[in-house]
Coordinates of C-alpha atoms and ligand atoms in Angstrom, one line a residue:
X1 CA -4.2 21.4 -14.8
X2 CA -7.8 22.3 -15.6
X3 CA -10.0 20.3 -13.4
X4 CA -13.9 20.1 -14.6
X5 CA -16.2 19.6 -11.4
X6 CA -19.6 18.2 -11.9
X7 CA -21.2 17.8 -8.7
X8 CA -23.7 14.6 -7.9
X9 CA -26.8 15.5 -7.9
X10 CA -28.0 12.5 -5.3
X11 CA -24.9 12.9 -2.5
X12 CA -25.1 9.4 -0.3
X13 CA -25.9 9.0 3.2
X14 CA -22.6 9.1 5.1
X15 CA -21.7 5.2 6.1
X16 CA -21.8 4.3 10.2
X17 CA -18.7 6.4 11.2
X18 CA -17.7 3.5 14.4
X19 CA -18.0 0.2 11.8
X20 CA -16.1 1.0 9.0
X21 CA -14.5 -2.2 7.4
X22 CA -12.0 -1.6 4.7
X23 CA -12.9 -0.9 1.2
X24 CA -16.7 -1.4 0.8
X25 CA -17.9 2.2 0.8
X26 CA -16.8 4.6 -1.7
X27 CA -17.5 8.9 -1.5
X28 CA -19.7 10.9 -3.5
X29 CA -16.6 11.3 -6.7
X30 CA -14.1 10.0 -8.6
X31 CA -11.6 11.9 -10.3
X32 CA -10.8 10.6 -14.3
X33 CA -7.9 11.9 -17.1
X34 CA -7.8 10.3 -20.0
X35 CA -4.6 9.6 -22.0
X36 CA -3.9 8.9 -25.9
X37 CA -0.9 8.4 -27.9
X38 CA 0.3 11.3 -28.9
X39 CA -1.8 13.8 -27.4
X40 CA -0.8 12.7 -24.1
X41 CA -3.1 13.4 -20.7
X42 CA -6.1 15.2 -20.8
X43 CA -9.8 16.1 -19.9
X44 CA -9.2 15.9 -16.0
X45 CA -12.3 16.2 -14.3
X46 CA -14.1 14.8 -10.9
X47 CA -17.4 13.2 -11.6
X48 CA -19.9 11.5 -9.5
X49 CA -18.8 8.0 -8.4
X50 CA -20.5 5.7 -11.1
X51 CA -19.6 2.6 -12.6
X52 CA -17.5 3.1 -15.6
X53 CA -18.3 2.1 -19.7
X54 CA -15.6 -0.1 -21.2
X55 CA -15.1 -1.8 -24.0
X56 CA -15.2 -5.5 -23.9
X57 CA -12.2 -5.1 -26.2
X58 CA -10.4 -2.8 -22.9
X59 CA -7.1 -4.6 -22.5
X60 CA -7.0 -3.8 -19.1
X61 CA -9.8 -6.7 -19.3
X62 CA -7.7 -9.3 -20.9
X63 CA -3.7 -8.9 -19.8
X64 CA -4.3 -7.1 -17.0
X65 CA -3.2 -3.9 -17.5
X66 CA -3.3 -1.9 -14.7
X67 CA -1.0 -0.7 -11.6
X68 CA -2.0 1.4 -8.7
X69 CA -1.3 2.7 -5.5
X70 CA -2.2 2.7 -2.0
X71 CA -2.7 5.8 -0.1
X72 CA -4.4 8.0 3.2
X73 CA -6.2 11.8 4.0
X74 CA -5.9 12.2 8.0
X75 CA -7.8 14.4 9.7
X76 CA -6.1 16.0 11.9
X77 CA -7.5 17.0 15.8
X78 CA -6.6 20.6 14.5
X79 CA -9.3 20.1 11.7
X80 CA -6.3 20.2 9.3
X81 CA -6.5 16.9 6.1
X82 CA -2.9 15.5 5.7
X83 CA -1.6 13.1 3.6
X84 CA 2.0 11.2 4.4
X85 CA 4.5 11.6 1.8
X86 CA 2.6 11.9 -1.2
X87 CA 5.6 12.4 -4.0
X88 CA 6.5 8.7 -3.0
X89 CA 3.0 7.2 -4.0
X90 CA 3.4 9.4 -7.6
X91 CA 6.9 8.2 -8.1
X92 CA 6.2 4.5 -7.3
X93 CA 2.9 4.7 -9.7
X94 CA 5.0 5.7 -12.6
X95 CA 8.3 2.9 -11.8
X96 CA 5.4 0.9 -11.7
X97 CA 3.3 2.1 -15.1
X98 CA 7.3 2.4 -16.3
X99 CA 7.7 -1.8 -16.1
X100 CA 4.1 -2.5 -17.5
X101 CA 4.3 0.1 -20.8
X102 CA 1.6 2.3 -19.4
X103 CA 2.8 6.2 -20.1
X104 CA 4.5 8.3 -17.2
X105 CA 1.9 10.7 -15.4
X106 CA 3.9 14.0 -13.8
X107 CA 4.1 13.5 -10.5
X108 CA 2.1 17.6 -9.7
X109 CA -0.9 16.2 -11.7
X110 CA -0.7 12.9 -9.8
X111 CA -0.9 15.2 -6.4
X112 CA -3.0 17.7 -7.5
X113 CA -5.6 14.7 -8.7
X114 CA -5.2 13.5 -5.2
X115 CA -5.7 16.8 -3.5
X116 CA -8.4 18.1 -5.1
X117 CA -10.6 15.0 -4.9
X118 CA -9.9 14.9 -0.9
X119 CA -11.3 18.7 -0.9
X120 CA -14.6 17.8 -2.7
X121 CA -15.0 14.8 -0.9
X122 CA -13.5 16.0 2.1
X123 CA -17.0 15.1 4.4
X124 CA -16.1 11.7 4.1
X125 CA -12.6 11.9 6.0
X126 CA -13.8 10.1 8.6
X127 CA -12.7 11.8 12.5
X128 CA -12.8 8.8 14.6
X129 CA -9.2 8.1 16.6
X130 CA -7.3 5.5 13.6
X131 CA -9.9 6.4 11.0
X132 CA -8.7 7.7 7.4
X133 CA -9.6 8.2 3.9
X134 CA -8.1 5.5 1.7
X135 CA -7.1 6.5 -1.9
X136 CA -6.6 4.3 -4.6
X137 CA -5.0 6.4 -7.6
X138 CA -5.0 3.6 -10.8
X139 CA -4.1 3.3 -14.6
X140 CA -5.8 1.3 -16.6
X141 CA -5.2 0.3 -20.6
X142 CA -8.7 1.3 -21.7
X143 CA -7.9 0.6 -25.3
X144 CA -9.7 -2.1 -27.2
X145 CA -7.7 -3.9 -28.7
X146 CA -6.9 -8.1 -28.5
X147 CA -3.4 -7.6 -29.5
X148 CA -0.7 -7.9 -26.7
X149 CA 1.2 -4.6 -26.9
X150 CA 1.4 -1.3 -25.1
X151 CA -1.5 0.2 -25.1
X152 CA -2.7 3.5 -27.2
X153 CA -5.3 4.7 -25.0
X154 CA -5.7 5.1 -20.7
X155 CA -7.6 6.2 -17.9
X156 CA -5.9 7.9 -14.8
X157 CA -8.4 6.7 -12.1
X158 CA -8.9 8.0 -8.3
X159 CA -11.7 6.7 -6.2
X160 CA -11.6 7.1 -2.0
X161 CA -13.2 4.9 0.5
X162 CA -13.7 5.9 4.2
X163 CA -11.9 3.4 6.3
X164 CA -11.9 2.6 10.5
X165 CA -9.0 1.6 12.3
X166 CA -6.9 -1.2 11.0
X167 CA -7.0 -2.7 15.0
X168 CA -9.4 -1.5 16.7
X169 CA -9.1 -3.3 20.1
X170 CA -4.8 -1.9 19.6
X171 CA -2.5 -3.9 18.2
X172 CA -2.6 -7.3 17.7
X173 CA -0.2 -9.8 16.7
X174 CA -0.8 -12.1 13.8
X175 CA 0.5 -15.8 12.9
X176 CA 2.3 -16.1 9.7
X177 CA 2.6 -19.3 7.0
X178 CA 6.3 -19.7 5.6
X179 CA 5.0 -20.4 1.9
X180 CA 7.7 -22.7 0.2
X181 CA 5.6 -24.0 -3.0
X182 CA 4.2 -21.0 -4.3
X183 CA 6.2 -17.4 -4.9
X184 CA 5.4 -13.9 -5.5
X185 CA 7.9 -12.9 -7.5
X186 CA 11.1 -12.8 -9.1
X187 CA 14.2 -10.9 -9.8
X188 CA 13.4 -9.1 -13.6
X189 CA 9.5 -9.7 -12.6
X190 CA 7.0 -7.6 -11.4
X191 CA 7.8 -7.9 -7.2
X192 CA 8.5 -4.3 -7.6
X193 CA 5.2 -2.8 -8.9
X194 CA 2.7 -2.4 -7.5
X195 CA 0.7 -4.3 -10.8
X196 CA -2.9 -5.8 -10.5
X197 CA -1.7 -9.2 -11.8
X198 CA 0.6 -9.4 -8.3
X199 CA -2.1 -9.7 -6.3
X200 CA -3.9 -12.2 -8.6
X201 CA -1.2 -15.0 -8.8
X202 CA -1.0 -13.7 -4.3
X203 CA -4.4 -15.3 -3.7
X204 CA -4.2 -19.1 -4.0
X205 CA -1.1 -19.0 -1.2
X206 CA -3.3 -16.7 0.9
X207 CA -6.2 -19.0 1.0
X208 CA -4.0 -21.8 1.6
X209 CA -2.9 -20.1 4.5
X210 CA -6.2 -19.0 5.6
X211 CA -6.9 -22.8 5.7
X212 CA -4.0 -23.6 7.7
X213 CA -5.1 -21.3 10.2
X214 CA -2.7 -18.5 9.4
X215 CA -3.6 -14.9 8.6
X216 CA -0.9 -14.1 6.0
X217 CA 2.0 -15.7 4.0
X218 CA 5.4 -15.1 4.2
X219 CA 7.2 -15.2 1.0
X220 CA 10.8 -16.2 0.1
X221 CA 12.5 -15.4 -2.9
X222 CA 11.4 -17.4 -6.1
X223 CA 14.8 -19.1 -7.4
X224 CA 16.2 -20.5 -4.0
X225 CA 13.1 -20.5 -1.9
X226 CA 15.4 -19.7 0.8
X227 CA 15.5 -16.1 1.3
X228 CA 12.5 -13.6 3.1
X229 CA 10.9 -11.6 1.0
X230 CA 7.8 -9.7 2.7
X231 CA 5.0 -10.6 4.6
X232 CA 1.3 -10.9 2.2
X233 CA 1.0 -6.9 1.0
X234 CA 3.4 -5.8 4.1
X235 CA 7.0 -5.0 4.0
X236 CA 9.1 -7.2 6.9
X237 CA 11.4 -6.0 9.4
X238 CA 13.2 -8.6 12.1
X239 CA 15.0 -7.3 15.6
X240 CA 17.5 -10.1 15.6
X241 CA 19.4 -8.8 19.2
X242 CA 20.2 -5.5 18.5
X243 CA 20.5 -5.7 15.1
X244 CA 16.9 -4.5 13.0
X245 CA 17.0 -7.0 9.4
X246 CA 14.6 -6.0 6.7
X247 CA 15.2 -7.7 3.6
X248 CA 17.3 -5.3 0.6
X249 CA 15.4 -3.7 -2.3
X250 CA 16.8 -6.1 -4.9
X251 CA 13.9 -6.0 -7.7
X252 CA 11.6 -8.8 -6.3
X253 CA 10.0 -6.6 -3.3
X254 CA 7.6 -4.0 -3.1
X255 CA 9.3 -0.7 -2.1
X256 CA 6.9 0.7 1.0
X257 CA 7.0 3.9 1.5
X258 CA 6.4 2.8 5.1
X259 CA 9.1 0.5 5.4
X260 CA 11.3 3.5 4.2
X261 CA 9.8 5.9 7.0
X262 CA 10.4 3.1 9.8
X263 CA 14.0 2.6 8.5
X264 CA 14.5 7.0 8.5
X265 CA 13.0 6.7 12.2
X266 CA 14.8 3.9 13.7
X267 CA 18.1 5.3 12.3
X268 CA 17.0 8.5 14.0
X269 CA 16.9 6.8 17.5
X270 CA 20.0 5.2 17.4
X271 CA 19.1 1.7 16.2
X272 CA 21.4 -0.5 13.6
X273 CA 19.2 -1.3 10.7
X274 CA 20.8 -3.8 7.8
X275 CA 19.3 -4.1 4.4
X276 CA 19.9 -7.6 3.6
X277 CA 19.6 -10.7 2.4
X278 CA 18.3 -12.7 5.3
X279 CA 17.2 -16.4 5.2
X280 CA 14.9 -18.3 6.7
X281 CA 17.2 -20.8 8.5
X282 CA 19.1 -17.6 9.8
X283 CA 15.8 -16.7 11.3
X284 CA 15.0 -20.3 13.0
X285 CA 18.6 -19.9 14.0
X286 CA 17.6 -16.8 15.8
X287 CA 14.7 -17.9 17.2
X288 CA 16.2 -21.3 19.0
X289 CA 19.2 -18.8 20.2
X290 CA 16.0 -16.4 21.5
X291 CA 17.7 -13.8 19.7
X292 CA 14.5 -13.2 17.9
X293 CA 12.9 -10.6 19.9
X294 CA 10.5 -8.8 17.5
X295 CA 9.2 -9.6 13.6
X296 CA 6.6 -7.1 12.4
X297 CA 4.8 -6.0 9.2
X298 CA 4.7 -2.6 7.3
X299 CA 2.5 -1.0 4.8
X300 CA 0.1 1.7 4.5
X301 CA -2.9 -0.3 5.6
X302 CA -2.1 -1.3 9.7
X303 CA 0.8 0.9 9.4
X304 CA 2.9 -2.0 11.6
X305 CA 1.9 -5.2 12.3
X306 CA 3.3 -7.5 15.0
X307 CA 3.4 -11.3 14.1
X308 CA 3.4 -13.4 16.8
X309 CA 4.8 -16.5 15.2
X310 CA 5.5 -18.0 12.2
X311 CA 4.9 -21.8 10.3
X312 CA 8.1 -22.9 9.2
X313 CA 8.1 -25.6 7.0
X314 CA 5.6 -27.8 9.5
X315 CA 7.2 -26.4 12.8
X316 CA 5.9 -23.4 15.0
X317 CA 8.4 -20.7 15.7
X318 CA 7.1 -18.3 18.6
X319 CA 8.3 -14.8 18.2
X320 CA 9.8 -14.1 21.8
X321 CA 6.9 -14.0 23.8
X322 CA 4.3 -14.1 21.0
X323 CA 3.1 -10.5 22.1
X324 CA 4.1 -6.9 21.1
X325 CA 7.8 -5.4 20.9
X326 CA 8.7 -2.2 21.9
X327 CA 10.3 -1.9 18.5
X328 CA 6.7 -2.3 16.9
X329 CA 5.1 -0.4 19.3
X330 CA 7.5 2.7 19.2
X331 CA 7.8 2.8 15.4
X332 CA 3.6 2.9 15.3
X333 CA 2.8 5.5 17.7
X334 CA 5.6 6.9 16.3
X335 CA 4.1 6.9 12.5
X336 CA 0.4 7.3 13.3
X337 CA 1.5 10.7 15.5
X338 CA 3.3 12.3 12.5
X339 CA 0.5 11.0 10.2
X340 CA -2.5 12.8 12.2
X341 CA -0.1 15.4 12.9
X342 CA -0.3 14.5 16.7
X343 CA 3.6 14.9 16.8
X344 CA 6.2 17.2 15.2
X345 CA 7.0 16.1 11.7
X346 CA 10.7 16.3 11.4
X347 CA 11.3 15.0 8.3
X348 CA 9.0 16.7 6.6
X349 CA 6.7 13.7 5.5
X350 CA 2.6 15.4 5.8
X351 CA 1.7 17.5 3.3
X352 CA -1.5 19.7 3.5
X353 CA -4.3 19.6 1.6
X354 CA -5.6 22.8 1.4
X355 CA -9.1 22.9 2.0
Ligands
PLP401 C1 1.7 -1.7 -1.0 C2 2.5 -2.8 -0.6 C3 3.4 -2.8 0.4 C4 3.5 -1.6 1.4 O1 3.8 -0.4 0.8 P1 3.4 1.0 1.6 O2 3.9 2.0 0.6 O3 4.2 0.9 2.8 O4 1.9 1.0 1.8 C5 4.3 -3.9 0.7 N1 4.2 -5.0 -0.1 C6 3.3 -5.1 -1.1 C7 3.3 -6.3 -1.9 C8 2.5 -4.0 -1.4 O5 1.6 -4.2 -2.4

C-alpha cells in the first residue's frame, strides 16, 4: 500500500508527560483510506490531525454506522515501540464491520495503517512507567444517504492519543452494580462487535451506577437476566476455589483480546480455566461459601482490574477480603511485562514497529 505523507506544518506542543488522563489529547496525524463500491480501498494517506468534512447526509450520522477498535504502542526501556497482538484487533474490526455491512479491510493494510502512523507520530509514545499510545482504528459509512442500507462509500480512520497509567497509585480495586433492568446485549445482537451504537444504549446503566455509588455495571445476559456477562467495557474472570470462571463466547460478549491472553497464561501456569455459563446466584453461592477468592476485569485499557465487591440486587457481596488477588496481580505484571517487553514473550504476542 501506497501511503501519501503530508506533514503538519504547525506540530503541537507535547501534553504534560506525568498527567495524562485518557483520551483528551490527540498527536500531530491521522491516517485516512477511503472506500467505494466497487472500486474498493484507496487513497491511503496520513494527514495532519484536523477535524473532518462530512455530509450532513453521512449515515454514520444517522444509524450509527461505525465500529472500531481499541489498541496500544509501548515503548519499550530498550527504546524499541511494540504493539500486543495486532492481527487480533484487524480480525475483530472486520467480524465487527462483517455484522454491521461495512466492507472487509485486509488485515496487512489494517497493520501497516497502524504501524506507519505510530512511526510518524512516534514522539508522542509517551516513556513514563504504565504510559502508552492509545490507537483507535474506525470505519465509518461516510455516504450520504437517508436510506437505511449498507452503505456505498467509507472512511478507514486512525487517530492516537497519548495516555498515562490506567492506576497510577497500583492497582486498585473497584465496586461493581449487578444491572438487572437494563442489558447490553443479546444472543443474534451486536454484544459481539465492537459497534458505536453498543456503547450508546451502555450509558444510561453506567450513570445509574455512577449514582449508586458504583464505578461500573455488571451485565447479565438479556433473555434470563440471570447469567454474567462482562463487567462495563471489561471482559470478567471469577477464581471460584481453584477453579478460574469466565463467562463462554456465546455471541452476546465482546471477544477481548485480553481476556484471551489471560486465559493462554493462566493455562500456562497450571491453573483450571472453564468457559461457561455462570450465574449470578452461583456467584452469591460462592461468595457466602467464601469460595470467591478473586473477581477481576480485562480489557486493553487497565489491562486487569480487581473488583472489590459487587451490588447484587440490593445486597453487598465483598469479594474475599475486598483487596487484590494473587490471580489479578500475577496475570498483570504478567501482561504489562510482555507488553513493554520487560519479560520474554513466549507466545509470540509484541510485534515491532519498525522505526
Ligand atoms: C473492548 C472491549 C473489551 C475488551 O477487549 P480487549 O480486546 O481486551 O481490549 C471487553 N468488553 C467490551 C464491551 C469492549 O468494548
Amino acid at each position: 500500500m501506497e501511503i501519501r505523507f503530508e506533514p503538519t506544518g504547525a506540530p503541537k506542543t507535547k501534553p504534560d508527560w506525568n498527567n495524562l488522563s485518557f483520551g483528551r489529547i490527540y498527536t500531530d496525524h491521522m491516517f485516512i483510506l477511503d472506500y467505494t463500491e466497487g472500486r474498493g480501498w484507496r487513497d491511503a494517506r496520513i494527514v495532519p490531525y484536523a477535524p473532518l468534512a462530512l455530509d450532513p447526509a453521512a449515515m454514520v450520522l444517522h444509524y450509527g454506522m461505525e465500529v472500531f477498535e481499541g489498541m496500544k504502542a509501548y515503548y519499550s526501556q530498550d527504546g524499541r515501540v511494540l504493539l500486543f497482538r495486532p492481527q487480533e484487533n484487524a480480525k475483530r474490526l472486520n467480524s465487527s464491520s462483517e455484522r454491521v455491512c461495512l466492507p472487509y479491510l485486509p488485515e496487512e493494510t489494517f497493520i501497516t495503517a497502524v504501524c506507519e502512523l505510530t512511526r510518524v507520530d512516534q514522539a508522542w509514545i509517551p516513556r513514563q512507567p504504565g504510559a502508552s499510545l492509545y490507537i483507535r482504528p474506525y470505519i465509518i459509512a461516510d455516504e450520504a444517504h437517508l436510506g437505511v442500507r449498507p452503505p456505498f462509500s467509507c472512511k478507514f480512520i486512525i487517530i492516537c492519543s497519548p495516555v498515562g497509567a490506567y492506576y497510577p497509585e497500583g492497582l486498585n480495586p473497584v465496586r461493581i452494580y449487578v444491572e438487572d433492568e437494563f442489558v447490553r446485549s443479546v444472543i443474534g445482537g451486536t454484544g459481539h462487535t465492537k459497534c458505536g451504537g453498543n456503547y450508546a444504549a451502555s450509558l444510561i446503566a453506567q450513570k445509574k451506577a455512577e449514582e449508586l455509588g458504583f464505578t461500573q455495571v455488571l451485565w447479565l445476559d438479556g433473555i434470563e437476566h440471570k447469567y454474567i456477562e462482562e463487567v462495563g467495557t471489561m471482559n470478567v474472570l471469577f477464581c471460584l476455589g481453584d477453579e478460574i470462571v469466565t463467562p463462554s463466547l456465546d455471541g452476546s460478549i465482546l471477544p477481548g483480546i485480553t481476556r484471551d491472553s489471560a486465559i493462554a497464561l493462566l493455562r500456562s501456569w497450571g491453573h483450571k480455566v472453564s468457559e461457561r455459563k455462570i450465574s449470578v446466584a452461583e456467584l452469591f453461592q460462592a461468595g457466602k461459601d467464601g469460595n470467591l477468592r478473586e473477581a477481576f476485569g480485562t480489557g486493553t485499557a487497565a489491562v486487569v482490574s480487581p473488583i472489590g465487591a459487587f451490588s447484587v440486587f440490593g445486597e453487598l457481596l465483598p469479594v474475599a477480603d475486598g483487596g487484590i488477588g494473587p490471580v489479578a496481580r500475577k496475570l498483570f505484571d504478567a501482561l504489562t511485562g510482555i507488553q513493554w517487553g520487560r519479560l520474554p514473550d513466549e507466545a509470540g504476542w509484541t510485534y515491532e514497529v519498525k522505526i
